[in-house]
PDB file of C-alpha atoms in Angstrom:
ATOM      1  CA  MET A   1       0.000   0.000   0.000  1.00  0.00           C
ATOM      2  CA  ILE A   2       1.312   3.435  -0.864  1.00  0.00           C
ATOM      3  CA  ARG A   3       0.654   6.210   1.575  1.00  0.00           C
ATOM      4  CA  PHE A   4       1.666   9.778   1.090  1.00  0.00           C
ATOM      5  CA  SER A   5       1.220  12.902   3.107  1.00  0.00           C
ATOM      6  CA  ILE A   6       1.211  16.527   2.086  1.00  0.00           C
ATOM      7  CA  GLU A   7       4.057  18.402   3.762  1.00  0.00           C
ATOM      8  CA  ASP A   8       3.449  21.820   2.201  1.00  0.00           C
ATOM      9  CA  ASP A   9       1.153  23.911   4.473  1.00  0.00           C
ATOM     10  CA  THR A  10      -0.355  25.887   1.582  1.00  0.00           C
ATOM     11  CA  LEU A  11      -1.160  22.726  -0.342  1.00  0.00           C
ATOM     12  CA  ARG A  12      -2.546  21.052   2.786  1.00  0.00           C
ATOM     13  CA  ARG A  13      -4.879  24.021   3.371  1.00  0.00           C
ATOM     14  CA  LEU A  14      -5.970  23.872  -0.275  1.00  0.00           C
ATOM     15  CA  VAL A  15      -6.800  20.164  -0.009  1.00  0.00           C
ATOM     16  CA  LEU A  16      -8.724  20.694   3.242  1.00  0.00           C
ATOM     17  CA  ALA A  17     -10.609  23.584   1.664  1.00  0.00           C
ATOM     18  CA  MET A  18     -11.750  21.301  -1.149  1.00  0.00           C
ATOM     19  CA  GLY A  19     -14.282  19.687   1.150  1.00  0.00           C
ATOM     20  CA  PRO A  20     -15.226  16.010   1.068  1.00  0.00           C
ATOM     21  CA  GLN A  21     -16.330  16.008  -2.579  1.00  0.00           C
ATOM     22  CA  GLY A  22     -13.158  17.739  -3.733  1.00  0.00           C
ATOM     23  CA  ARG A  23     -10.977  15.359  -1.716  1.00  0.00           C
ATOM     24  CA  THR A  24     -12.883  12.404  -3.148  1.00  0.00           C
ATOM     25  CA  ARG A  25     -12.182  13.690  -6.670  1.00  0.00           C
ATOM     26  CA  LEU A  26      -8.519  14.228  -5.787  1.00  0.00           C
ATOM     27  CA  ASN A  27      -8.218  10.702  -4.352  1.00  0.00           C
ATOM     28  CA  ARG A  28     -10.003   9.296  -7.410  1.00  0.00           C
ATOM     29  CA  VAL A  29      -7.550  11.055  -9.722  1.00  0.00           C
ATOM     30  CA  ALA A  30      -4.622   9.684  -7.680  1.00  0.00           C
ATOM     31  CA  ALA A  31      -6.092   6.156  -7.707  1.00  0.00           C
ATOM     32  CA  TYR A  32      -6.706   6.235 -11.469  1.00  0.00           C
ATOM     33  CA  GLY A  33      -3.168   7.521 -12.076  1.00  0.00           C
ATOM     34  CA  LEU A  34      -1.876   4.580 -10.069  1.00  0.00           C
ATOM     35  CA  LEU A  35      -4.243   2.155 -11.805  1.00  0.00           C
ATOM     36  CA  ALA A  36      -2.993   3.230 -15.251  1.00  0.00           C
ATOM     37  CA  LEU A  37       0.620   2.628 -14.216  1.00  0.00           C
ATOM     38  CA  CYS A  38      -0.114  -0.744 -12.574  1.00  0.00           C
ATOM     39  CA  ARG A  39      -2.160  -1.917 -15.558  1.00  0.00           C
ATOM     40  CA  ARG A  40       0.597  -1.049 -18.058  1.00  0.00           C
ATOM     41  CA  HIS A  41       3.210  -2.691 -15.843  1.00  0.00           C
ATOM     42  CA  LEU A  42       1.250  -5.912 -15.315  1.00  0.00           C
ATOM     43  CA  LYS A  43       0.452  -6.220 -19.033  1.00  0.00           C
ATOM     44  CA  ARG A  44       4.194  -5.981 -19.794  1.00  0.00           C
ATOM     45  CA  GLU A  45       5.063  -8.470 -17.052  1.00  0.00           C
ATOM     46  CA  ALA A  46       2.409 -10.920 -18.220  1.00  0.00           C
ATOM     47  CA  GLN A  47       3.977 -11.170 -21.681  1.00  0.00           C
ATOM     48  CA  GLY A  48       7.132 -12.738 -20.263  1.00  0.00           C
ATOM     49  CA  ARG A  49       5.546 -15.119 -17.768  1.00  0.00           C
ATOM     50  CA  HIS A  50       4.577 -18.060 -19.917  1.00  0.00           C
ATOM     51  CA  ALA A  51       7.734 -20.148 -19.524  1.00  0.00           C
ATOM     52  CA  THR A  52       6.020 -23.037 -17.734  1.00  0.00           C
ATOM     53  CA  ALA A  53       3.149 -23.175 -20.220  1.00  0.00           C
ATOM     54  CA  HIS A  54       5.595 -23.161 -23.129  1.00  0.00           C
ATOM     55  CA  ARG A  55       7.923 -25.706 -21.501  1.00  0.00           C
ATOM     56  CA  LEU A  56       5.002 -28.099 -20.951  1.00  0.00           C
ATOM     57  CA  GLY A  57       3.509 -27.434 -24.372  1.00  0.00           C
ATOM     58  CA  GLY A  58       0.369 -25.915 -22.855  1.00  0.00           C
ATOM     59  CA  THR A  59      -1.595 -22.782 -23.496  1.00  0.00           C
ATOM     60  CA  PRO A  60      -0.950 -19.794 -21.204  1.00  0.00           C
ATOM     61  CA  THR A  61      -3.864 -19.178 -18.844  1.00  0.00           C
ATOM     62  CA  GLY A  62      -3.848 -15.397 -19.279  1.00  0.00           C
ATOM     63  CA  HIS A  63      -4.684 -14.849 -15.609  1.00  0.00           C
ATOM     64  CA  LEU A  64      -2.250 -11.917 -15.279  1.00  0.00           C
ATOM     65  CA  GLU A  65      -3.616 -10.300 -18.423  1.00  0.00           C
ATOM     66  CA  LYS A  66      -7.100 -10.712 -16.940  1.00  0.00           C
ATOM     67  CA  ALA A  67      -5.929  -9.215 -13.648  1.00  0.00           C
ATOM     68  CA  ALA A  68      -4.582  -6.185 -15.533  1.00  0.00           C
ATOM     69  CA  ARG A  69      -7.826  -5.821 -17.484  1.00  0.00           C
ATOM     70  CA  ASP A  70     -10.046  -6.223 -14.403  1.00  0.00           C
ATOM     71  CA  MET A  71      -8.234  -3.801 -12.068  1.00  0.00           C
ATOM     72  CA  THR A  72     -10.487  -1.226 -10.476  1.00  0.00           C
ATOM     73  CA  ALA A  73      -9.947   1.994  -8.583  1.00  0.00           C
ATOM     74  CA  THR A  74     -12.032   3.299  -5.714  1.00  0.00           C
ATOM     75  CA  ALA A  75     -11.906   6.532  -3.764  1.00  0.00           C
ATOM     76  CA  ASN A  76     -13.578   8.480  -1.004  1.00  0.00           C
ATOM     77  CA  ALA A  77     -12.723  11.659   0.902  1.00  0.00           C
ATOM     78  CA  VAL A  78     -10.103   9.831   2.982  1.00  0.00           C
ATOM     79  CA  GLU A  79      -8.269   7.575   0.531  1.00  0.00           C
ATOM     80  CA  GLY A  80      -8.013   6.066  -2.922  1.00  0.00           C
ATOM     81  CA  ALA A  81      -7.207   2.454  -3.748  1.00  0.00           C
ATOM     82  CA  VAL A  82      -6.390   0.198  -6.672  1.00  0.00           C
ATOM     83  CA  ASN A  83      -7.969  -3.250  -6.400  1.00  0.00           C
ATOM     84  CA  ILE A  84      -6.371  -6.244  -8.099  1.00  0.00           C
ATOM     85  CA  ALA A  85      -8.257  -9.507  -7.754  1.00  0.00           C
ATOM     86  CA  SER A  86      -6.193 -12.376  -9.086  1.00  0.00           C
ATOM     87  CA  PRO A  87      -5.362 -15.817  -7.711  1.00  0.00           C
ATOM     88  CA  GLY A  88      -2.041 -15.703  -5.914  1.00  0.00           C
ATOM     89  CA  PHE A  89      -1.515 -11.964  -6.343  1.00  0.00           C
ATOM     90  CA  GLY A  90      -0.861 -11.636  -2.621  1.00  0.00           C
ATOM     91  CA  ARG A  91       2.617 -12.978  -3.343  1.00  0.00           C
ATOM     92  CA  VAL A  92       3.570  -9.439  -4.304  1.00  0.00           C
ATOM     93  CA  PHE A  93       3.794  -8.665  -0.597  1.00  0.00           C
ATOM     94  CA  SER A  94       5.002 -11.955   0.898  1.00  0.00           C
ATOM     95  CA  PRO A  95       5.336 -15.648   0.084  1.00  0.00           C
ATOM     96  CA  ILE A  96       1.991 -17.447   0.041  1.00  0.00           C
ATOM     97  CA  THR A  97       1.184 -21.062   0.782  1.00  0.00           C
ATOM     98  CA  ILE A  98      -1.591 -22.706  -1.185  1.00  0.00           C
ATOM     99  CA  ARG A  99      -3.421 -25.714   0.222  1.00  0.00           C
ATOM    100  CA  PRO A 100      -6.304 -27.691  -1.266  1.00  0.00           C
ATOM    101  CA  ARG A 101      -9.742 -26.644  -0.084  1.00  0.00           C
ATOM    102  CA  ARG A 102     -11.954 -29.518  -1.176  1.00  0.00           C
ATOM    103  CA  ALA A 103      -9.526 -32.104  -2.525  1.00  0.00           C
ATOM    104  CA  ARG A 104      -6.890 -34.097  -0.673  1.00  0.00           C
ATOM    105  CA  ALA A 105      -4.051 -32.719  -2.791  1.00  0.00           C
ATOM    106  CA  LEU A 106      -3.179 -29.884  -5.129  1.00  0.00           C
ATOM    107  CA  THR A 107      -2.768 -30.898  -8.756  1.00  0.00           C
ATOM    108  CA  ILE A 108       0.344 -29.292 -10.241  1.00  0.00           C
ATOM    109  CA  PRO A 109       0.357 -29.687 -14.040  1.00  0.00           C
ATOM    110  CA  ILE A 110       3.310 -31.575 -15.509  1.00  0.00           C
ATOM    111  CA  ALA A 111       1.861 -31.980 -19.028  1.00  0.00           C
ATOM    112  CA  GLY A 112       0.717 -29.386 -21.520  1.00  0.00           C
ATOM    113  CA  VAL A 113      -2.785 -30.846 -21.758  1.00  0.00           C
ATOM    114  CA  ALA A 114      -3.196 -30.310 -17.986  1.00  0.00           C
ATOM    115  CA  TYR A 115      -1.748 -26.802 -17.830  1.00  0.00           C
ATOM    116  CA  GLY A 116      -4.358 -24.287 -16.684  1.00  0.00           C
ATOM    117  CA  LYS A 117      -6.984 -27.000 -16.292  1.00  0.00           C
ATOM    118  CA  ARG A 118      -8.471 -28.666 -13.252  1.00  0.00           C
ATOM    119  CA  ALA A 119      -8.660 -32.450 -13.055  1.00  0.00           C
ATOM    120  CA  ASP A 120     -12.455 -32.228 -13.479  1.00  0.00           C
ATOM    121  CA  ASP A 121     -11.961 -30.250 -16.708  1.00  0.00           C
ATOM    122  CA  LEU A 122      -9.974 -33.143 -18.151  1.00  0.00           C
ATOM    123  CA  ARG A 123     -12.529 -35.700 -16.951  1.00  0.00           C
ATOM    124  CA  ARG A 124     -15.229 -33.773 -18.808  1.00  0.00           C
ATOM    125  CA  LYS A 125     -13.060 -33.964 -21.930  1.00  0.00           C
ATOM    126  CA  GLY A 126     -12.976 -37.763 -21.721  1.00  0.00           C
ATOM    127  CA  TRP A 127      -9.838 -38.384 -19.656  1.00  0.00           C
ATOM    128  CA  THR A 128      -9.802 -41.155 -17.044  1.00  0.00           C
ATOM    129  CA  LEU A 129      -7.560 -40.120 -14.153  1.00  0.00           C
ATOM    130  CA  PHE A 130      -5.804 -42.465 -11.746  1.00  0.00           C
ATOM    131  CA  ARG A 131      -2.858 -42.481  -9.375  1.00  0.00           C
ATOM    132  CA  SER A 132       0.359 -44.089 -10.423  1.00  0.00           C
ATOM    133  CA  PRO A 133       0.427 -47.696  -9.211  1.00  0.00           C
ATOM    134  CA  ALA A 134       4.232 -47.706  -8.968  1.00  0.00           C
ATOM    135  CA  LYS A 135       5.811 -47.552  -5.513  1.00  0.00           C
ATOM    136  CA  GLY A 136       7.553 -44.268  -4.856  1.00  0.00           C
ATOM    137  CA  VAL A 137       5.534 -42.427  -7.493  1.00  0.00           C
ATOM    138  CA  ARG A 138       2.147 -42.336  -5.817  1.00  0.00           C
ATOM    139  CA  ASP A 139       2.280 -38.552  -5.953  1.00  0.00           C
ATOM    140  CA  ILE A 140       1.647 -38.543  -9.716  1.00  0.00           C
ATOM    141  CA  LEU A 141      -1.814 -38.406 -11.265  1.00  0.00           C
ATOM    142  CA  LEU A 142      -1.916 -40.191 -14.602  1.00  0.00           C
ATOM    143  CA  GLY A 143      -4.558 -39.950 -17.254  1.00  0.00           C
ATOM    144  CA  LYS A 144      -5.816 -42.050 -20.116  1.00  0.00           C
ATOM    145  CA  GLY A 145      -7.014 -39.772 -22.877  1.00  0.00           C
ATOM    146  CA  PRO A 146      -9.970 -40.165 -25.217  1.00  0.00           C
ATOM    147  CA  THR A 147      -7.616 -41.619 -27.860  1.00  0.00           C
ATOM    148  CA  GLY A 148      -6.182 -44.191 -25.427  1.00  0.00           C
ATOM    149  CA  GLU A 149      -2.888 -42.463 -24.696  1.00  0.00           C
ATOM    150  CA  VAL A 150      -1.630 -42.622 -21.102  1.00  0.00           C
ATOM    151  CA  LYS A 151       0.479 -39.835 -19.676  1.00  0.00           C
ATOM    152  CA  ALA A 152       1.521 -38.242 -16.413  1.00  0.00           C
ATOM    153  CA  LEU A 153      -0.682 -35.170 -15.979  1.00  0.00           C
ATOM    154  CA  TYR A 154      -0.249 -33.786 -12.460  1.00  0.00           C
ATOM    155  CA  ALA A 155       2.091 -33.921  -9.508  1.00  0.00           C
ATOM    156  CA  LEU A 156       0.069 -34.218  -6.308  1.00  0.00           C
ATOM    157  CA  ARG A 157       1.123 -31.975  -3.425  1.00  0.00           C
ATOM    158  CA  ALA A 158      -0.270 -31.266   0.035  1.00  0.00           C
ATOM    159  CA  SER A 159       0.723 -27.607  -0.335  1.00  0.00           C
ATOM    160  CA  VAL A 160       2.841 -25.290  -2.445  1.00  0.00           C
ATOM    161  CA  THR A 161       4.594 -22.141  -1.287  1.00  0.00           C
ATOM    162  CA  LEU A 162       5.006 -19.445  -3.910  1.00  0.00           C
ATOM    163  CA  PRO A 163       7.915 -17.102  -3.212  1.00  0.00           C
ATOM    164  CA  GLN A 164       7.366 -13.374  -2.914  1.00  0.00           C
ATOM    165  CA  ASP A 165       7.355 -11.720  -6.325  1.00  0.00           C
ATOM    166  CA  ARG A 166       7.509  -7.954  -6.011  1.00  0.00           C
ATOM    167  CA  THR A 167       7.969  -7.577  -9.777  1.00  0.00           C
ATOM    168  CA  LEU A 168       4.229  -8.039 -10.389  1.00  0.00           C
ATOM    169  CA  LEU A 169       3.816  -4.368  -9.447  1.00  0.00           C
ATOM    170  CA  PRO A 170       5.906  -1.320 -10.340  1.00  0.00           C
ATOM    171  CA  THR A 171       8.462  -0.115  -7.824  1.00  0.00           C
ATOM    172  CA  ASP A 172       7.220   1.862  -4.823  1.00  0.00           C
ATOM    173  CA  GLN A 173       8.995   4.916  -6.253  1.00  0.00           C
ATOM    174  CA  ALA A 174       7.291   4.555  -9.643  1.00  0.00           C
ATOM    175  CA  MET A 175       3.887   4.196  -7.963  1.00  0.00           C
ATOM    176  CA  ALA A 176       4.487   7.229  -5.727  1.00  0.00           C
ATOM    177  CA  ASP A 177       5.615   9.232  -8.776  1.00  0.00           C
ATOM    178  CA  ALA A 178       2.443   8.255 -10.691  1.00  0.00           C
ATOM    179  CA  VAL A 179       0.244   9.360  -7.782  1.00  0.00           C
ATOM    180  CA  ARG A 180       2.140  12.645  -7.405  1.00  0.00           C
ATOM    181  CA  ALA A 181       1.940  13.363 -11.138  1.00  0.00           C
ATOM    182  CA  ALA A 182      -1.801  12.682 -11.244  1.00  0.00           C
ATOM    183  CA  VAL A 183      -2.436  14.872  -8.191  1.00  0.00           C
ATOM    184  CA  ALA A 184      -0.201  17.672  -9.513  1.00  0.00           C
ATOM    185  CA  GLN A 185      -2.013  17.632 -12.863  1.00  0.00           C
ATOM    186  CA  HIS A 186      -5.404  17.700 -11.146  1.00  0.00           C
ATOM    187  CA  LEU A 187      -4.413  20.641  -8.923  1.00  0.00           C
ATOM    188  CA  ALA A 188      -2.957  22.489 -11.920  1.00  0.00           C
ATOM    189  CA  ASN A 189      -6.268  21.980 -13.754  1.00  0.00           C
ATOM    190  CA  ILE A 190      -8.190  23.348 -10.752  1.00  0.00           C
ATOM    191  CA  GLN A 191      -5.904  26.370 -10.617  1.00  0.00           C
ATOM    192  CA  ARG A 192      -6.189  26.970 -14.363  1.00  0.00           C
ATOM    193  CA  ASN A 193      -9.999  26.749 -14.238  1.00  0.00           C
ATOM    194  CA  ALA A 194     -10.122  29.147 -11.253  1.00  0.00           C
ATOM    195  CA  GLN A 195      -8.361  31.901 -13.203  1.00  0.00           C
TER     196      GLN A 195
END
């Protein structure tokens, strides 16, 4: 979260004089300035994050592109915020551990056909899934496809910890600069319109 305070007394008085509606507009402008920067950054980052999909021969899920597209900004007289709803996005701030909610294990794709798909998705497409019968490899979920092929589809895990990945967002400095620029432009527009 980026927080900034206004140190200049004249500017602080101006912002207070704006009243709640004016401060809401100012916070909205700041939030949308930040949203524009974060959206551009995440779209660029998303383009280079398909290594696993490509390595497995799968199709990229596009979840980061969707996160960039679905970002929203909110504001009130006290604050503005950019909201990013995407699975695992909390890893920007710290490592996150993912555990299964309804199943006994997480299914980690190890084949292109399984990448970005749940086990149930493959079952609906005609795959029969079963655990490896071999000792020592019981943590592999195999599948027999509609054409009869058998392949290893998923590694089964009790949990997975994703490391922190701060690069999903711009630097703190870049975000602060975007907010400052948006606010400065808004205040300049107010001043210009007042003359």
